[in-house]
Amino acid sequence: MENLLVIILTAIMIAILLNLFLKRFHIPTIIGYILTGTLISYIFSLRTNVELVNIAEFGIVFLMFTIGLEFSINHLMSMKKEVFFNGLIQVMVTGGIFSLVAEYIFDIEQKSAIVIGFAFALSSTAIVLKILNDNGDIHTIYGRKVLGILLFQDIAVIPLLLMINIFTASESSISTLLGKTILSAVVVLGLLFLVGRYLLNPFFARVVSSDSEEIFIASILLIVVGASYLAHTFGFTYSLGAFVAGMMISETKYKHQVEADLIPFRDILLGLFFITIGMQIDISIIQNYFLEILALLIVVMIIKTLIIFILLSISVNKRISLKAALSISQVGEFSLAVFALASASSLLDPVINQIFIVMVTLSMIITPLILKNIKPIADLLVKESAMEHIICSSGWNDHIIVCGYGKLGQEIVYRLKKIDVKYLVIEHDINYVKLGQDRNEPVFFGNAAMKNILVQSGVESCRSVIVAINNEKKQRRICELLNSFKKPINTVVKVADYDEKKLLSDLDVNHIVNQGRVVAKSLIKEAMI
């Protein structure tokens, strides 16, 4: 226990110091976590154990869950071309080309070549979606193309793992294994659909009525982990179950608050995941096979980029196609799971397996640098100028955000409707949320004093924010958050009196409406008639 605490403390210290240093050069924290894992593994003579990897994989689970929250079933169906056409073509063409190269150029046995080829077709969901989420590019056209392909790749992991079982199984026929997989998919998706359709809303209503943040967060964890475990039990990936669970909750009025509460868990576990990736790097393999690894890395990333670029160029302009292709040119974390299973099943030589692990890890390290500089790279390689429009998943743009749906909030909404202005309301009292939803108003459950809730409400593309709540501490917190955005946000705040107004005097608030003063003026005006 004491040794474990020393390892944890050392890892935290190294991660903090490394990331503080790397941030000075605008290098993403992901690289710091991977380097931390490599250093820890050599300082304490560790190699990643299965239990630690399983825990760390839940970072991807929470990431996929939050992505699922952004995409309802209707939204996913609107992306069917990106997921089921682009994704399918990319995986089949890329996997087929790499398989043929492995078999006929490097003389690798056919079964092993197929596994290697299709593992190389997979990209890094964890790294790419995290960075696209952080920089807002997930809602651009190229971000949408990337997301669609990555979602299909995540689905493709299932038949790929099944393929390894088929190659190594002697007691079961191919038709039996395929039948079991199809039956499992029907059962899992059916159960999750029934839960989402009939149980989630009443369940969350009961949880929220308890007025306990702890119970609310515990309920979210129950749903995420439960859906992931159900999918894994039936032979699918944890992250696929989490993604479906996120899509189910996206249909409810609680989606914004759920996402805001879950982000800390996601980021912490993602950091742990990248540390475990770093722990798998074997320095001796790099020393002995450096040129081979470098050549493999360059060739794989160039071939993937060309395939995806050509595929997407059919439907979108070259600039968008190039940015999407560069974004997913790496080989991803699920490939490491495929290589591990293939090695354990004697389909891969241990040395080749280690070379692949190092190559995959290096490609993942390079990815944040590519994504950070993707616009200048696109400018350099493609002269075609193209406007890239933001696709806001919530559909909100040039609207007014109303914080609070009490008596004043309701009056504001009534008057906004009369002048036909687009708006949405953020309310933390579930009774008011229910009232608004009964009136078919866009009233969402969430705490407006949380930055993620404001972001999810489209604050950076809104016309104005009206703060119509009575809690003076919460008022100030909301105004502080609105000031923290790079883009100036037109903020209108209602205060009860002069004392409340003084509390906001040091903040950049565009309009402060003193309720007492306005009411007094109106009363005197009416009295003097």
Short mmCIF file of C-alpha atoms in Angstrom, two decimals:
data_model
loop_
_atom_site.label_atom_id
_atom_site.label_comp_id
_atom_site.label_asym_id
_atom_site.label_seq_id
_atom_site.Cartn_x
_atom_site.Cartn_y
_atom_site.Cartn_z
CA MET A 1 0.00 0.00 0.00
CA GLU A 2 2.82 2.39 0.93
CA ASN A 3 4.65 1.67 -2.36
CA LEU A 4 1.44 2.29 -4.29
CA LEU A 5 1.02 5.69 -2.63
CA VAL A 6 4.63 6.59 -3.49
CA ILE A 7 4.01 5.64 -7.13
CA ILE A 8 0.77 7.66 -7.26
CA LEU A 9 2.37 10.73 -5.62
CA THR A 10 5.38 10.54 -7.95
CA ALA A 11 3.13 10.18 -11.01
CA ILE A 12 1.02 13.20 -9.98
CA MET A 13 4.12 15.30 -9.31
CA ILE A 14 5.77 14.36 -12.63
CA ALA A 15 2.52 14.95 -14.55
CA ILE A 16 2.05 18.41 -13.02
CA LEU A 17 5.68 19.51 -13.56
CA LEU A 18 5.83 18.12 -17.10
CA ASN A 19 2.54 19.70 -18.14
CA LEU A 20 3.46 23.05 -16.61
CA PHE A 21 6.66 22.97 -18.68
CA LEU A 22 4.93 21.77 -21.87
CA LYS A 23 2.15 24.36 -21.53
CA ARG A 24 4.77 27.09 -21.92
CA PHE A 25 5.20 25.78 -25.49
CA HIS A 26 1.44 25.22 -25.96
CA ILE A 27 1.90 21.44 -26.05
CA PRO A 28 -1.27 19.50 -25.02
CA THR A 29 -1.41 17.77 -21.62
CA ILE A 30 -1.97 14.42 -23.33
CA ILE A 31 1.73 14.27 -24.25
CA GLY A 32 2.67 15.10 -20.67
CA TYR A 33 0.57 12.19 -19.39
CA ILE A 34 2.10 9.74 -21.88
CA LEU A 35 5.66 10.83 -20.96
CA THR A 36 4.72 10.54 -17.27
CA GLY A 37 3.70 6.92 -17.81
CA THR A 38 6.99 6.11 -19.55
CA LEU A 39 9.06 7.73 -16.78
CA ILE A 40 7.06 6.00 -14.02
CA SER A 41 7.41 2.59 -15.64
CA TYR A 42 11.21 2.92 -15.65
CA ILE A 43 11.62 4.66 -12.29
CA PHE A 44 9.67 1.90 -10.50
CA SER A 45 10.39 -0.93 -12.98
CA LEU A 46 6.69 -1.26 -13.77
CA ARG A 47 4.83 -2.63 -16.75
CA THR A 48 1.16 -1.90 -17.24
CA ASN A 49 -1.05 -4.51 -15.60
CA VAL A 50 -4.47 -5.49 -16.91
CA GLU A 51 -6.43 -4.07 -13.95
CA LEU A 52 -4.83 -0.62 -14.30
CA VAL A 53 -5.57 -0.54 -18.04
CA ASN A 54 -9.19 -1.56 -17.40
CA ILE A 55 -9.62 1.30 -14.92
CA ALA A 56 -7.95 3.77 -17.26
CA GLU A 57 -10.17 2.71 -20.17
CA PHE A 58 -13.09 4.27 -18.35
CA GLY A 59 -11.67 7.63 -19.40
CA ILE A 60 -12.67 6.68 -22.95
CA VAL A 61 -16.00 5.42 -21.58
CA PHE A 62 -16.83 8.82 -20.07
CA LEU A 63 -15.57 10.61 -23.18
CA MET A 64 -17.85 8.55 -25.41
CA PHE A 65 -20.73 9.11 -22.99
CA THR A 66 -20.36 12.90 -23.21
CA ILE A 67 -20.12 12.64 -27.01
CA GLY A 68 -23.33 10.60 -26.95
CA LEU A 69 -25.01 13.40 -24.99
CA GLU A 70 -24.33 15.71 -27.94
CA PHE A 71 -26.00 13.40 -30.45
CA SER A 72 -29.57 12.26 -30.06
CA ILE A 73 -30.85 9.32 -32.10
CA ASN A 74 -32.36 11.76 -34.60
CA HIS A 75 -29.03 13.58 -34.85
CA LEU A 76 -27.15 10.31 -35.39
CA MET A 77 -29.56 9.33 -38.16
CA SER A 78 -28.89 12.71 -39.76
CA MET A 79 -25.21 11.65 -39.76
CA LYS A 80 -25.86 8.23 -41.30
CA LYS A 81 -23.71 9.07 -44.32
CA GLU A 82 -20.73 10.10 -42.13
CA VAL A 83 -21.06 7.03 -39.89
CA PHE A 84 -22.33 4.19 -42.05
CA PHE A 85 -20.94 5.20 -45.47
CA ASN A 86 -17.73 7.14 -44.84
CA GLY A 87 -16.88 5.03 -41.79
CA LEU A 88 -17.52 1.70 -43.52
CA ILE A 89 -15.57 2.64 -46.67
CA GLN A 90 -12.64 4.01 -44.63
CA VAL A 91 -12.32 0.89 -42.46
CA MET A 92 -12.72 -1.59 -45.31
CA VAL A 93 -10.39 0.17 -47.77
CA THR A 94 -7.71 1.06 -45.20
CA GLY A 95 -7.86 -2.35 -43.53
CA GLY A 96 -7.79 -4.15 -46.90
CA ILE A 97 -4.76 -2.21 -48.21
CA PHE A 98 -2.73 -2.69 -45.01
CA SER A 99 -3.64 -6.40 -44.90
CA LEU A 100 -2.44 -6.92 -48.47
CA VAL A 101 0.78 -5.00 -47.80
CA ALA A 102 1.46 -7.07 -44.65
CA GLU A 103 0.77 -10.38 -46.42
CA TYR A 104 2.42 -9.92 -49.81
CA ILE A 105 5.21 -7.41 -49.13
CA PHE A 106 6.24 -8.42 -45.61
CA ASP A 107 5.26 -12.10 -46.02
CA ILE A 108 3.16 -12.21 -42.84
CA GLU A 109 0.75 -15.14 -42.47
CA GLN A 110 -2.71 -14.26 -43.84
CA LYS A 111 -4.71 -14.35 -40.58
CA SER A 112 -2.14 -12.21 -38.78
CA ALA A 113 -1.98 -9.82 -41.75
CA ILE A 114 -5.75 -9.27 -41.66
CA VAL A 115 -5.66 -8.51 -37.93
CA ILE A 116 -2.74 -6.08 -38.39
CA GLY A 117 -4.34 -4.38 -41.40
CA PHE A 118 -7.69 -3.68 -39.76
CA ALA A 119 -6.08 -2.67 -36.45
CA PHE A 120 -4.12 -0.02 -38.39
CA ALA A 121 -7.43 1.22 -39.86
CA LEU A 122 -8.57 2.34 -36.38
CA SER A 123 -7.81 5.84 -35.07
CA SER A 124 -7.66 7.41 -31.61
CA THR A 125 -11.15 8.23 -30.37
CA ALA A 126 -9.82 9.38 -26.99
CA ILE A 127 -7.28 11.91 -28.24
CA VAL A 128 -9.06 13.25 -31.31
CA LEU A 129 -12.50 13.76 -29.76
CA LYS A 130 -11.05 15.28 -26.59
CA ILE A 131 -9.09 17.89 -28.54
CA LEU A 132 -11.94 18.60 -30.97
CA ASN A 133 -14.27 19.01 -27.99
CA ASP A 134 -11.85 21.32 -26.19
CA ASN A 135 -11.26 23.61 -29.17
CA GLY A 136 -14.87 23.54 -30.41
CA ASP A 137 -14.00 21.96 -33.79
CA ILE A 138 -16.33 19.03 -33.05
CA HIS A 139 -19.14 21.22 -34.40
CA THR A 140 -17.40 22.16 -37.67
CA ILE A 141 -17.99 20.32 -40.94
CA TYR A 142 -14.64 18.53 -40.75
CA GLY A 143 -15.30 17.70 -37.08
CA ARG A 144 -18.60 16.11 -38.06
CA LYS A 145 -16.84 13.97 -40.71
CA VAL A 146 -14.20 12.91 -38.17
CA LEU A 147 -16.80 12.03 -35.53
CA GLY A 148 -18.80 9.92 -37.97
CA ILE A 149 -15.78 7.86 -39.01
CA LEU A 150 -14.60 7.44 -35.41
CA LEU A 151 -18.04 6.22 -34.33
CA PHE A 152 -18.00 3.56 -37.02
CA GLN A 153 -14.46 2.57 -36.07
CA ASP A 154 -15.62 2.03 -32.50
CA ILE A 155 -18.39 -0.24 -33.80
CA ALA A 156 -15.86 -2.00 -36.05
CA VAL A 157 -13.80 -3.06 -33.02
CA ILE A 158 -16.52 -5.64 -32.26
CA PRO A 159 -16.23 -7.69 -35.47
CA LEU A 160 -12.44 -7.26 -35.38
CA LEU A 161 -12.22 -8.87 -31.94
CA LEU A 162 -14.70 -11.49 -33.13
CA MET A 163 -12.42 -12.15 -36.11
CA ILE A 164 -9.53 -12.98 -33.75
CA ASN A 165 -11.80 -15.41 -31.89
CA ILE A 166 -12.78 -17.01 -35.21
CA PHE A 167 -9.13 -17.35 -36.28
CA THR A 168 -8.18 -19.05 -33.01
CA ALA A 169 -11.41 -20.92 -32.11
CA SER A 170 -11.63 -24.60 -32.91
CA GLU A 171 -14.80 -25.59 -31.07
CA SER A 172 -17.22 -23.04 -32.62
CA SER A 173 -18.13 -22.51 -36.27
CA ILE A 174 -18.09 -19.07 -37.88
CA SER A 175 -21.88 -19.11 -38.31
CA THR A 176 -22.36 -19.84 -34.60
CA LEU A 177 -20.10 -16.98 -33.53
CA LEU A 178 -21.79 -14.55 -35.95
CA GLY A 179 -25.22 -15.64 -34.75
CA LYS A 180 -24.27 -15.05 -31.12
CA THR A 181 -22.89 -11.58 -31.93
CA ILE A 182 -26.04 -10.50 -33.82
CA LEU A 183 -28.27 -11.83 -31.04
CA SER A 184 -26.15 -10.02 -28.42
CA ALA A 185 -26.40 -6.74 -30.36
CA VAL A 186 -30.20 -7.02 -30.55
CA VAL A 187 -30.47 -7.77 -26.82
CA VAL A 188 -28.11 -4.96 -25.71
CA LEU A 189 -29.60 -2.26 -27.95
CA GLY A 190 -33.12 -3.41 -27.12
CA LEU A 191 -32.56 -3.25 -23.37
CA LEU A 192 -30.87 0.16 -23.55
CA PHE A 193 -33.65 1.49 -25.79
CA LEU A 194 -36.39 0.32 -23.40
CA VAL A 195 -34.61 1.82 -20.40
CA GLY A 196 -34.05 5.12 -22.20
CA ARG A 197 -37.59 5.33 -23.54
CA TYR A 198 -39.59 4.40 -20.45
CA LEU A 199 -37.43 4.63 -17.32
CA LEU A 200 -34.89 7.46 -17.59
CA ASN A 201 -37.24 10.47 -17.31
CA PRO A 202 -39.18 9.22 -14.26
CA PHE A 203 -35.91 8.01 -12.69
CA PHE A 204 -34.20 11.39 -13.05
CA ALA A 205 -37.36 13.19 -11.92
CA ARG A 206 -37.26 11.23 -8.65
CA VAL A 207 -33.52 11.80 -8.24
CA VAL A 208 -33.74 15.56 -8.87
CA SER A 209 -36.69 15.90 -6.49
CA SER A 210 -34.35 14.71 -3.69
CA ASP A 211 -32.42 17.99 -4.17
CA SER A 212 -29.10 16.19 -3.61
CA GLU A 213 -26.12 16.76 -5.91
CA GLU A 214 -24.43 13.60 -4.57
CA ILE A 215 -27.39 11.40 -5.49
CA PHE A 216 -27.62 13.04 -8.93
CA ILE A 217 -23.93 12.37 -9.70
CA ALA A 218 -24.17 8.81 -8.33
CA SER A 219 -27.16 8.22 -10.61
CA ILE A 220 -25.16 9.38 -13.64
CA LEU A 221 -22.29 7.05 -12.72
CA LEU A 222 -24.78 4.19 -12.32
CA ILE A 223 -26.16 4.73 -15.82
CA VAL A 224 -22.72 5.13 -17.48
CA VAL A 225 -21.06 2.18 -15.78
CA GLY A 226 -24.21 0.04 -16.01
CA ALA A 227 -24.61 0.59 -19.78
CA SER A 228 -20.88 -0.02 -20.31
CA TYR A 229 -20.94 -3.23 -18.29
CA LEU A 230 -24.03 -4.48 -20.12
CA ALA A 231 -22.35 -3.93 -23.50
CA HIS A 232 -19.12 -5.59 -22.30
CA THR A 233 -21.03 -8.58 -20.89
CA PHE A 234 -22.42 -9.27 -24.35
CA GLY A 235 -19.00 -8.99 -26.00
CA PHE A 236 -18.96 -5.35 -27.09
CA THR A 237 -16.69 -2.48 -26.04
CA TYR A 238 -17.36 -0.51 -22.86
CA SER A 239 -17.31 2.74 -24.81
CA LEU A 240 -20.04 1.64 -27.24
CA GLY A 241 -22.42 1.02 -24.32
CA ALA A 242 -21.52 4.41 -22.86
CA PHE A 243 -22.14 6.15 -26.18
CA VAL A 244 -25.63 4.61 -26.46
CA ALA A 245 -26.35 5.63 -22.84
CA GLY A 246 -25.33 9.20 -23.66
CA MET A 247 -27.67 9.23 -26.66
CA MET A 248 -30.52 8.06 -24.42
CA ILE A 249 -29.97 10.87 -21.91
CA SER A 250 -29.62 13.40 -24.75
CA GLU A 251 -33.35 12.91 -25.32
CA THR A 252 -34.14 14.09 -21.77
CA LYS A 253 -34.22 17.60 -20.28
CA TYR A 254 -31.32 16.77 -17.93
CA LYS A 255 -28.57 16.42 -20.57
CA HIS A 256 -26.78 19.75 -19.90
CA GLN A 257 -26.45 19.23 -16.14
CA VAL A 258 -25.41 15.60 -16.62
CA GLU A 259 -22.56 16.61 -18.90
CA ALA A 260 -21.39 19.40 -16.60
CA ASP A 261 -21.25 17.06 -13.60
CA LEU A 262 -19.45 14.28 -15.46
CA ILE A 263 -16.59 16.21 -17.09
CA PRO A 264 -14.25 16.09 -14.02
CA PHE A 265 -14.50 12.28 -13.89
CA ARG A 266 -13.88 12.04 -17.63
CA ASP A 267 -10.77 14.23 -17.65
CA ILE A 268 -9.16 12.56 -14.61
CA LEU A 269 -9.66 9.05 -15.99
CA LEU A 270 -8.51 10.10 -19.47
CA GLY A 271 -5.30 11.35 -17.87
CA LEU A 272 -4.85 7.94 -16.23
CA PHE A 273 -5.50 6.23 -19.56
CA PHE A 274 -2.75 8.19 -21.29
CA ILE A 275 -0.36 7.43 -18.42
CA THR A 276 -0.97 3.70 -18.96
CA ILE A 277 -0.30 4.17 -22.69
CA GLY A 278 3.07 5.71 -21.80
CA MET A 279 3.84 2.78 -19.48
CA GLN A 280 3.69 0.41 -22.45
CA ILE A 281 6.58 2.08 -24.28
CA ASP A 282 9.68 -0.13 -24.21
CA ILE A 283 12.78 2.04 -24.65
CA SER A 284 14.92 -0.95 -25.70
CA ILE A 285 12.57 -1.67 -28.61
CA ILE A 286 12.92 1.95 -29.74
CA GLN A 287 16.72 1.70 -29.56
CA ASN A 288 16.92 -1.58 -31.49
CA TYR A 289 14.26 -0.89 -34.13
CA PHE A 290 14.20 2.91 -34.32
CA LEU A 291 14.47 3.18 -38.12
CA GLU A 292 11.87 0.44 -38.69
CA ILE A 293 9.43 2.11 -36.26
CA LEU A 294 9.98 5.54 -37.83
CA ALA A 295 9.48 4.21 -41.37
CA LEU A 296 6.35 2.28 -40.33
CA LEU A 297 4.96 5.36 -38.56
CA ILE A 298 5.46 7.63 -41.59
CA VAL A 299 4.11 5.13 -44.14
CA VAL A 300 1.00 4.22 -42.10
CA MET A 301 0.05 7.83 -41.38
CA ILE A 302 0.59 8.92 -45.01
CA ILE A 303 -1.44 6.02 -46.43
CA LYS A 304 -4.32 6.63 -43.97
CA THR A 305 -4.30 10.34 -44.76
CA LEU A 306 -4.44 9.72 -48.53
CA ILE A 307 -7.24 7.15 -48.27
CA ILE A 308 -9.45 9.36 -46.06
CA PHE A 309 -8.65 12.46 -48.13
CA ILE A 310 -9.67 10.76 -51.40
CA LEU A 311 -12.81 9.30 -49.80
CA LEU A 312 -14.04 12.63 -48.39
CA SER A 313 -13.05 14.67 -51.46
CA ILE A 314 -15.98 13.09 -53.28
CA SER A 315 -18.50 14.99 -51.14
CA VAL A 316 -16.71 18.00 -49.56
CA ASN A 317 -13.97 20.44 -50.60
CA LYS A 318 -10.27 19.53 -50.43
CA ARG A 319 -9.50 21.69 -47.41
CA ILE A 320 -12.14 20.03 -45.21
CA SER A 321 -11.14 16.59 -46.54
CA LEU A 322 -7.47 17.22 -45.70
CA LYS A 323 -8.21 18.47 -42.17
CA ALA A 324 -10.41 15.44 -41.46
CA ALA A 325 -7.83 13.04 -42.93
CA LEU A 326 -4.96 14.52 -40.90
CA SER A 327 -7.06 14.42 -37.73
CA ILE A 328 -7.49 10.63 -37.85
CA SER A 329 -4.25 9.62 -39.57
CA GLN A 330 -2.89 8.07 -36.37
CA VAL A 331 -3.46 4.52 -35.08
CA GLY A 332 -5.61 4.47 -31.94
CA GLU A 333 -5.95 3.01 -28.48
CA PHE A 334 -8.34 0.22 -29.53
CA SER A 335 -5.58 -1.09 -31.81
CA LEU A 336 -3.51 -1.72 -28.68
CA ALA A 337 -6.34 -3.91 -27.32
CA VAL A 338 -6.49 -5.77 -30.66
CA PHE A 339 -2.71 -6.34 -30.67
CA ALA A 340 -2.81 -7.53 -27.05
CA LEU A 341 -5.50 -10.13 -27.83
CA ALA A 342 -3.77 -11.17 -31.07
CA SER A 343 -0.46 -11.60 -29.23
CA ALA A 344 -2.11 -13.63 -26.47
CA SER A 345 -3.71 -15.80 -29.18
CA SER A 346 -0.30 -16.39 -30.83
CA LEU A 347 -1.26 -14.45 -33.97
CA LEU A 348 1.52 -11.90 -33.41
CA ASP A 349 5.20 -12.35 -32.63
CA PRO A 350 6.08 -10.68 -29.27
CA VAL A 351 8.76 -8.45 -30.85
CA ILE A 352 6.44 -7.35 -33.67
CA ASN A 353 3.76 -6.69 -31.05
CA GLN A 354 6.13 -4.39 -29.13
CA ILE A 355 7.13 -2.56 -32.34
CA PHE A 356 3.45 -1.97 -33.08
CA ILE A 357 2.79 -0.72 -29.52
CA VAL A 358 5.61 1.82 -29.78
CA MET A 359 4.54 2.91 -33.27
CA VAL A 360 0.90 3.36 -32.19
CA THR A 361 1.93 5.31 -29.10
CA LEU A 362 4.20 7.60 -31.11
CA SER A 363 1.40 8.25 -33.60
CA MET A 364 -0.85 9.20 -30.69
CA ILE A 365 1.83 11.54 -29.31
CA ILE A 366 2.13 13.27 -32.70
CA THR A 367 -1.64 13.72 -33.05
CA PRO A 368 -2.12 16.68 -30.62
CA LEU A 369 0.64 18.56 -32.46
CA ILE A 370 -1.09 17.92 -35.79
CA LEU A 371 -4.50 18.98 -34.47
CA LYS A 372 -3.09 22.10 -32.86
CA ASN A 373 -1.54 23.20 -36.17
CA ILE A 374 -4.14 21.75 -38.51
CA LYS A 375 -5.22 25.10 -39.96
CA PRO A 376 -1.71 26.26 -40.97
CA ILE A 377 -0.97 22.76 -42.34
CA ALA A 378 -4.15 22.93 -44.43
CA ASP A 379 -3.20 26.46 -45.59
CA LEU A 380 0.21 25.14 -46.68
CA LEU A 381 -1.00 22.06 -48.54
CA VAL A 382 -4.31 23.28 -50.00
CA LYS A 383 -4.57 26.70 -51.63
CA GLU A 384 -8.35 26.40 -51.98
CA SER A 385 -10.10 28.96 -49.77
CA ALA A 386 -13.25 27.76 -48.07
CA MET A 387 -15.47 29.02 -45.30
CA GLU A 388 -15.99 26.40 -42.64
CA HIS A 389 -19.28 26.88 -40.87
CA ILE A 390 -19.87 25.90 -37.28
CA ILE A 391 -22.54 23.26 -36.83
CA CYS A 392 -23.92 23.81 -33.33
CA SER A 393 -25.24 20.47 -32.09
CA SER A 394 -27.84 22.18 -29.94
CA GLY A 395 -29.09 24.22 -32.89
CA TRP A 396 -28.95 27.48 -30.87
CA ASN A 397 -27.51 30.61 -32.46
CA ASP A 398 -28.24 34.36 -32.16
CA HIS A 399 -30.63 33.65 -29.28
CA ILE A 400 -31.21 35.06 -25.80
CA ILE A 401 -30.32 32.95 -22.76
CA VAL A 402 -32.56 33.54 -19.74
CA CYS A 403 -31.10 32.38 -16.41
CA GLY A 404 -34.04 31.58 -14.15
CA TYR A 405 -37.68 30.69 -14.79
CA GLY A 406 -39.30 32.15 -11.70
CA LYS A 407 -42.01 34.80 -11.91
CA LEU A 408 -39.65 37.30 -13.54
CA GLY A 409 -38.20 34.72 -15.91
CA GLN A 410 -41.67 33.67 -17.00
CA GLU A 411 -42.60 37.29 -17.71
CA ILE A 412 -39.40 37.75 -19.74
CA VAL A 413 -40.19 34.61 -21.76
CA TYR A 414 -43.75 35.83 -22.38
CA ARG A 415 -42.50 39.14 -23.77
CA LEU A 416 -39.74 37.51 -25.86
CA LYS A 417 -42.37 35.28 -27.47
CA LYS A 418 -44.54 38.31 -28.26
CA ILE A 419 -41.72 39.95 -30.23
CA ASP A 420 -40.75 36.59 -31.79
CA VAL A 421 -37.18 36.41 -30.42
CA LYS A 422 -35.45 33.02 -30.15
CA TYR A 423 -34.54 32.11 -26.55
CA LEU A 424 -33.78 29.31 -24.13
CA VAL A 425 -34.02 29.15 -20.34
CA ILE A 426 -31.64 27.58 -17.82
CA GLU A 427 -33.34 26.67 -14.52
CA HIS A 428 -32.06 24.66 -11.55
CA ASP A 429 -35.43 24.14 -9.83
CA ILE A 430 -37.01 21.00 -11.30
CA ASN A 431 -40.54 22.24 -10.53
CA TYR A 432 -40.01 25.30 -12.73
CA VAL A 433 -38.42 23.10 -15.39
CA LYS A 434 -41.50 20.87 -15.42
CA LEU A 435 -43.73 23.97 -15.60
CA GLY A 436 -41.80 25.28 -18.60
CA GLN A 437 -41.79 21.92 -20.36
CA ASP A 438 -45.57 21.60 -19.79
CA ARG A 439 -45.91 24.94 -21.59
CA ASN A 440 -43.67 23.65 -24.43
CA GLU A 441 -41.01 26.22 -23.56
CA PRO A 442 -37.27 25.50 -24.16
CA VAL A 443 -36.54 25.28 -20.41
CA PHE A 444 -33.53 23.10 -19.57
CA PHE A 445 -32.49 21.72 -16.21
CA GLY A 446 -29.04 23.01 -15.27
CA ASN A 447 -27.02 25.26 -13.00
CA ALA A 448 -26.24 28.48 -14.89
CA ALA A 449 -23.35 29.11 -12.47
CA MET A 450 -21.40 26.32 -14.21
CA LYS A 451 -19.37 27.22 -17.29
CA ASN A 452 -20.11 24.00 -19.13
CA ILE A 453 -23.85 24.61 -18.84
CA LEU A 454 -23.42 28.05 -20.41
CA VAL A 455 -21.27 26.60 -23.20
CA GLN A 456 -23.86 23.89 -23.89
CA SER A 457 -26.49 26.63 -24.13
CA GLY A 458 -24.56 28.31 -26.93
CA VAL A 459 -23.42 31.29 -24.89
CA GLU A 460 -20.61 32.16 -27.31
CA SER A 461 -23.06 32.53 -30.20
CA CYS A 462 -25.97 34.10 -28.30
CA ARG A 463 -27.32 37.64 -28.66
CA SER A 464 -27.58 38.33 -24.90
CA VAL A 465 -27.77 36.69 -21.49
CA ILE A 466 -30.47 37.86 -19.04
CA VAL A 467 -29.78 36.92 -15.41
CA ALA A 468 -33.18 36.86 -13.71
CA ILE A 469 -32.52 35.07 -10.43
CA ASN A 470 -32.76 36.23 -6.80
CA ASN A 471 -29.63 34.59 -5.35
CA GLU A 472 -26.99 37.36 -5.19
CA LYS A 473 -24.04 34.95 -4.83
CA LYS A 474 -25.21 32.94 -7.82
CA GLN A 475 -25.74 36.16 -9.77
CA ARG A 476 -22.13 37.16 -9.23
CA ARG A 477 -20.83 33.69 -10.10
CA ILE A 478 -22.75 33.73 -13.40
CA CYS A 479 -21.43 37.21 -14.24
CA GLU A 480 -17.85 36.10 -13.43
CA LEU A 481 -18.23 33.14 -15.78
CA LEU A 482 -19.65 35.33 -18.54
CA ASN A 483 -16.65 37.66 -18.15
CA SER A 484 -14.28 34.69 -18.52
CA PHE A 485 -15.18 34.06 -22.18
CA LYS A 486 -12.86 35.55 -24.80
CA LYS A 487 -15.78 36.94 -26.79
CA PRO A 488 -17.61 39.81 -25.00
CA ILE A 489 -21.12 38.70 -24.04
CA ASN A 490 -23.96 41.21 -23.71
CA THR A 491 -25.10 40.64 -20.12
CA VAL A 492 -28.26 42.03 -18.50
CA VAL A 493 -28.68 41.47 -14.76
CA LYS A 494 -31.63 42.16 -12.47
CA VAL A 495 -30.67 43.30 -8.95
CA ALA A 496 -33.03 43.94 -6.06
CA ASP A 497 -31.43 47.14 -4.75
CA TYR A 498 -28.32 49.34 -4.68
CA ASP A 499 -26.43 46.97 -2.35
CA GLU A 500 -26.77 44.09 -4.80
CA LYS A 501 -25.65 46.39 -7.61
CA LYS A 502 -22.46 47.22 -5.67
CA LEU A 503 -21.60 43.50 -5.53
CA LEU A 504 -21.30 43.53 -9.34
CA SER A 505 -19.54 46.90 -9.67
CA ASP A 506 -16.08 45.36 -10.32
CA LEU A 507 -17.37 43.15 -13.16
CA ASP A 508 -17.85 44.02 -16.81
CA VAL A 509 -21.67 43.81 -16.88
CA ASN A 510 -23.32 45.67 -19.75
CA HIS A 511 -26.65 46.45 -18.10
CA ILE A 512 -27.66 46.26 -14.44
CA VAL A 513 -31.37 46.82 -13.85
CA ASN A 514 -32.19 47.94 -10.30
CA GLN A 515 -35.58 46.37 -9.61
CA GLY A 516 -36.43 48.68 -6.71
CA ARG A 517 -35.54 51.79 -8.66
CA VAL A 518 -37.47 50.78 -11.80
CA VAL A 519 -40.57 49.79 -9.83
CA ALA A 520 -40.45 53.04 -7.81
CA LYS A 521 -40.26 55.11 -11.01
CA SER A 522 -43.19 53.22 -12.52
CA LEU A 523 -45.31 53.63 -9.37
CA ILE A 524 -44.64 57.38 -9.17
CA LYS A 525 -45.35 57.75 -12.89
CA GLU A 526 -48.71 56.03 -12.49
CA ALA A 527 -49.50 58.04 -9.34
CA MET A 528 -48.86 61.35 -11.08
CA ILE A 529 -51.35 60.69 -13.89
#
